């Protein structure tokens, strides 16, 4: 089924293929095939398609889920054009938001960057042995 989908959408993807898409681990052809297969098999739920096609069966290169969803959202027009070939243009993409990552967990650590228990903004009064004198 993947070979059939790839053969059908190949001329459309080749026409719209950007030059910077060559640097990605998952090619644009594979990405659009993944999007079409997610709509055919799972009615547009990318998370289920990701678990089956990438993690379990290994049909596509291993790429993070957020990266796949961000690229599918970026090439949404191309995906919709390819879905019209399979008469799936009426379906709504149900699971199109990237998952929250550790960005919020790291936020607290980055906000403390200016604070330190050793380095203080106050001036020290007294003898400083490193500067060989008193302040």
PDB file of C-alpha atoms in Angstrom:
ATOM      1  CA  UNK A   1       0.000   0.000   0.000  1.00  0.00           C
ATOM      2  CA  UNK A   2       2.907   2.338   0.758  1.00  0.00           C
ATOM      3  CA  UNK A   3       4.374   1.756  -2.686  1.00  0.00           C
ATOM      4  CA  UNK A   4       1.059   2.594  -4.359  1.00  0.00           C
ATOM      5  CA  UNK A   5       0.627   5.804  -2.365  1.00  0.00           C
ATOM      6  CA  UNK A   6       4.255   6.798  -3.037  1.00  0.00           C
ATOM      7  CA  UNK A   7       3.855   6.206  -6.787  1.00  0.00           C
ATOM      8  CA  UNK A   8       0.627   8.229  -6.986  1.00  0.00           C
ATOM      9  CA  UNK A   9       1.872  11.286  -5.077  1.00  0.00           C
ATOM     10  CA  UNK A  10       5.415  11.301  -6.486  1.00  0.00           C
ATOM     11  CA  UNK A  11       4.750  13.712  -9.410  1.00  0.00           C
ATOM     12  CA  UNK A  12       2.990  16.267  -7.183  1.00  0.00           C
ATOM     13  CA  UNK A  13       5.670  16.190  -4.479  1.00  0.00           C
ATOM     14  CA  UNK A  14       8.473  16.406  -7.054  1.00  0.00           C
ATOM     15  CA  UNK A  15       6.853  19.530  -8.507  1.00  0.00           C
ATOM     16  CA  UNK A  16       6.714  21.312  -5.120  1.00  0.00           C
ATOM     17  CA  UNK A  17       9.944  19.880  -3.646  1.00  0.00           C
ATOM     18  CA  UNK A  18      11.885  22.696  -1.917  1.00  0.00           C
ATOM     19  CA  UNK A  19      15.688  22.770  -2.069  1.00  0.00           C
ATOM     20  CA  UNK A  20      16.114  22.843   1.733  1.00  0.00           C
ATOM     21  CA  UNK A  21      14.108  19.649   2.236  1.00  0.00           C
ATOM     22  CA  UNK A  22      17.169  17.579   1.299  1.00  0.00           C
ATOM     23  CA  UNK A  23      18.745  18.250   4.699  1.00  0.00           C
ATOM     24  CA  UNK A  24      16.013  16.452   6.642  1.00  0.00           C
ATOM     25  CA  UNK A  25      16.305  12.869   7.879  1.00  0.00           C
ATOM     26  CA  UNK A  26      12.825  12.000   6.599  1.00  0.00           C
ATOM     27  CA  UNK A  27      12.416  13.065   2.982  1.00  0.00           C
ATOM     28  CA  UNK A  28       9.427  15.102   1.868  1.00  0.00           C
ATOM     29  CA  UNK A  29       8.152  12.126  -0.149  1.00  0.00           C
ATOM     30  CA  UNK A  30       8.155   9.958   2.982  1.00  0.00           C
ATOM     31  CA  UNK A  31       6.547  12.728   5.027  1.00  0.00           C
ATOM     32  CA  UNK A  32       3.641  13.184   2.612  1.00  0.00           C
ATOM     33  CA  UNK A  33       3.222   9.394   2.286  1.00  0.00           C
ATOM     34  CA  UNK A  34       3.087   9.216   6.086  1.00  0.00           C
ATOM     35  CA  UNK A  35       0.422  11.960   6.158  1.00  0.00           C
ATOM     36  CA  UNK A  36      -1.688  10.269   3.487  1.00  0.00           C
ATOM     37  CA  UNK A  37      -1.380   6.878   5.193  1.00  0.00           C
ATOM     38  CA  UNK A  38      -2.387   8.463   8.507  1.00  0.00           C
ATOM     39  CA  UNK A  39      -5.546   9.759   6.825  1.00  0.00           C
ATOM     40  CA  UNK A  40      -6.305   6.463   5.066  1.00  0.00           C
ATOM     41  CA  UNK A  41      -5.734   4.125   8.020  1.00  0.00           C
ATOM     42  CA  UNK A  42      -6.334   6.266  11.135  1.00  0.00           C
ATOM     43  CA  UNK A  43      -8.602   9.077   9.831  1.00  0.00           C
ATOM     44  CA  UNK A  44      -5.919  11.738  10.291  1.00  0.00           C
ATOM     45  CA  UNK A  45      -4.689  10.853  13.776  1.00  0.00           C
ATOM     46  CA  UNK A  46      -0.939  11.296  13.473  1.00  0.00           C
ATOM     47  CA  UNK A  47      -0.033   9.899  16.897  1.00  0.00           C
ATOM     48  CA  UNK A  48      -1.471   6.453  16.150  1.00  0.00           C
ATOM     49  CA  UNK A  49       0.124   6.452  12.708  1.00  0.00           C
ATOM     50  CA  UNK A  50       3.461   7.483  14.224  1.00  0.00           C
ATOM     51  CA  UNK A  51       3.378   4.618  16.729  1.00  0.00           C
ATOM     52  CA  UNK A  52       2.493   2.047  14.071  1.00  0.00           C
ATOM     53  CA  UNK A  53       4.418   3.125  10.961  1.00  0.00           C
ATOM     54  CA  UNK A  54       7.575   4.590  12.522  1.00  0.00           C
ATOM     55  CA  UNK A  55       8.039   2.996  15.937  1.00  0.00           C
ATOM     56  CA  UNK A  56       6.624  -0.509  15.493  1.00  0.00           C
ATOM     57  CA  UNK A  57       6.901  -1.358  11.794  1.00  0.00           C
ATOM     58  CA  UNK A  58       9.817   0.935  10.911  1.00  0.00           C
ATOM     59  CA  UNK A  59       8.508   1.888   7.460  1.00  0.00           C
ATOM     60  CA  UNK A  60       9.931   5.413   7.769  1.00  0.00           C
ATOM     61  CA  UNK A  61      13.139   6.783   9.319  1.00  0.00           C
ATOM     62  CA  UNK A  62      13.003   7.342  13.060  1.00  0.00           C
ATOM     63  CA  UNK A  63      12.199  11.020  13.651  1.00  0.00           C
ATOM     64  CA  UNK A  64      10.715  12.700  16.719  1.00  0.00           C
ATOM     65  CA  UNK A  65       6.925  13.011  16.705  1.00  0.00           C
ATOM     66  CA  UNK A  66       7.004  16.801  17.136  1.00  0.00           C
ATOM     67  CA  UNK A  67       9.289  17.152  14.119  1.00  0.00           C
ATOM     68  CA  UNK A  68       6.915  15.111  11.964  1.00  0.00           C
ATOM     69  CA  UNK A  69       3.868  17.137  13.034  1.00  0.00           C
ATOM     70  CA  UNK A  70       5.646  20.481  12.561  1.00  0.00           C
ATOM     71  CA  UNK A  71       6.727  19.533   9.044  1.00  0.00           C
ATOM     72  CA  UNK A  72       3.252  18.211   8.170  1.00  0.00           C
ATOM     73  CA  UNK A  73       1.789  21.528   9.318  1.00  0.00           C
ATOM     74  CA  UNK A  74       4.404  23.396   7.260  1.00  0.00           C
ATOM     75  CA  UNK A  75       3.538  21.448   4.086  1.00  0.00           C
ATOM     76  CA  UNK A  76      -0.192  21.371   4.770  1.00  0.00           C
ATOM     77  CA  UNK A  77      -1.102  22.703   1.333  1.00  0.00           C
ATOM     78  CA  UNK A  78       0.887  19.971  -0.385  1.00  0.00           C
ATOM     79  CA  UNK A  79      -0.664  17.332   1.874  1.00  0.00           C
ATOM     80  CA  UNK A  80      -4.192  18.548   1.108  1.00  0.00           C
ATOM     81  CA  UNK A  81      -3.407  18.496  -2.619  1.00  0.00           C
ATOM     82  CA  UNK A  82      -2.232  14.881  -2.316  1.00  0.00           C
ATOM     83  CA  UNK A  83      -5.279  13.919  -0.241  1.00  0.00           C
ATOM     84  CA  UNK A  84      -7.516  15.116  -3.078  1.00  0.00           C
ATOM     85  CA  UNK A  85      -6.077  12.335  -5.242  1.00  0.00           C
ATOM     86  CA  UNK A  86      -7.419   9.782  -2.768  1.00  0.00           C
ATOM     87  CA  UNK A  87     -10.687  11.702  -2.234  1.00  0.00           C
ATOM     88  CA  UNK A  88      -9.873  12.360   1.427  1.00  0.00           C
ATOM     89  CA  UNK A  89      -9.938  16.157   1.345  1.00  0.00           C
ATOM     90  CA  UNK A  90     -13.046  16.366   3.542  1.00  0.00           C
ATOM     91  CA  UNK A  91     -11.339  14.799   6.555  1.00  0.00           C
ATOM     92  CA  UNK A  92     -10.226  16.996   9.421  1.00  0.00           C
ATOM     93  CA  UNK A  93      -6.773  16.527  10.890  1.00  0.00           C
ATOM     94  CA  UNK A  94      -7.616  15.528  14.454  1.00  0.00           C
ATOM     95  CA  UNK A  95      -4.196  15.243  16.071  1.00  0.00           C
ATOM     96  CA  UNK A  96      -2.144  18.062  14.609  1.00  0.00           C
ATOM     97  CA  UNK A  97      -0.634  19.695  17.708  1.00  0.00           C
ATOM     98  CA  UNK A  98       2.911  18.859  18.770  1.00  0.00           C
ATOM     99  CA  UNK A  99       3.269  17.352  22.227  1.00  0.00           C
ATOM    100  CA  UNK A 100       4.621  19.518  25.034  1.00  0.00           C
ATOM    101  CA  UNK A 101       8.294  18.860  25.594  1.00  0.00           C
ATOM    102  CA  UNK A 102      10.593  19.602  28.516  1.00  0.00           C
ATOM    103  CA  UNK A 103      10.654  23.297  27.642  1.00  0.00           C
ATOM    104  CA  UNK A 104       8.415  24.134  30.606  1.00  0.00           C
ATOM    105  CA  UNK A 105      10.447  21.984  32.973  1.00  0.00           C
ATOM    106  CA  UNK A 106      13.635  23.746  31.889  1.00  0.00           C
ATOM    107  CA  UNK A 107      12.090  27.201  32.166  1.00  0.00           C
ATOM    108  CA  UNK A 108      12.575  27.341  35.924  1.00  0.00           C
ATOM    109  CA  UNK A 109      16.231  26.387  35.603  1.00  0.00           C
ATOM    110  CA  UNK A 110      16.844  29.090  32.987  1.00  0.00           C
ATOM    111  CA  UNK A 111      15.022  31.721  35.016  1.00  0.00           C
ATOM    112  CA  UNK A 112      17.422  31.072  37.900  1.00  0.00           C
ATOM    113  CA  UNK A 113      20.397  31.797  35.683  1.00  0.00           C
ATOM    114  CA  UNK A 114      21.006  35.242  37.232  1.00  0.00           C
ATOM    115  CA  UNK A 115      20.604  34.018  40.786  1.00  0.00           C
ATOM    116  CA  UNK A 116      23.403  32.391  42.707  1.00  0.00           C
ATOM    117  CA  UNK A 117      24.010  31.588  46.347  1.00  0.00           C
ATOM    118  CA  UNK A 118      27.715  32.364  45.998  1.00  0.00           C
ATOM    119  CA  UNK A 119      27.643  35.429  43.756  1.00  0.00           C
ATOM    120  CA  UNK A 120      25.620  38.276  45.215  1.00  0.00           C
ATOM    121  CA  UNK A 121      24.786  41.722  43.908  1.00  0.00           C
ATOM    122  CA  UNK A 122      25.617  43.279  47.281  1.00  0.00           C
ATOM    123  CA  UNK A 123      29.001  44.759  47.954  1.00  0.00           C
ATOM    124  CA  UNK A 124      31.105  42.890  50.430  1.00  0.00           C
ATOM    125  CA  UNK A 125      32.658  44.846  53.263  1.00  0.00           C
ATOM    126  CA  UNK A 126      35.819  43.512  54.859  1.00  0.00           C
ATOM    127  CA  UNK A 127      39.081  41.837  53.928  1.00  0.00           C
ATOM    128  CA  UNK A 128      39.266  40.132  50.512  1.00  0.00           C
ATOM    129  CA  UNK A 129      42.229  37.737  50.390  1.00  0.00           C
ATOM    130  CA  UNK A 130      42.066  37.404  46.582  1.00  0.00           C
ATOM    131  CA  UNK A 131      42.502  41.131  45.989  1.00  0.00           C
ATOM    132  CA  UNK A 132      45.021  41.416  48.856  1.00  0.00           C
ATOM    133  CA  UNK A 133      43.304  44.189  50.626  1.00  0.00           C
ATOM    134  CA  UNK A 134      40.122  45.380  52.171  1.00  0.00           C
ATOM    135  CA  UNK A 135      37.036  46.748  50.485  1.00  0.00           C
TER     136      UNK A 135
END
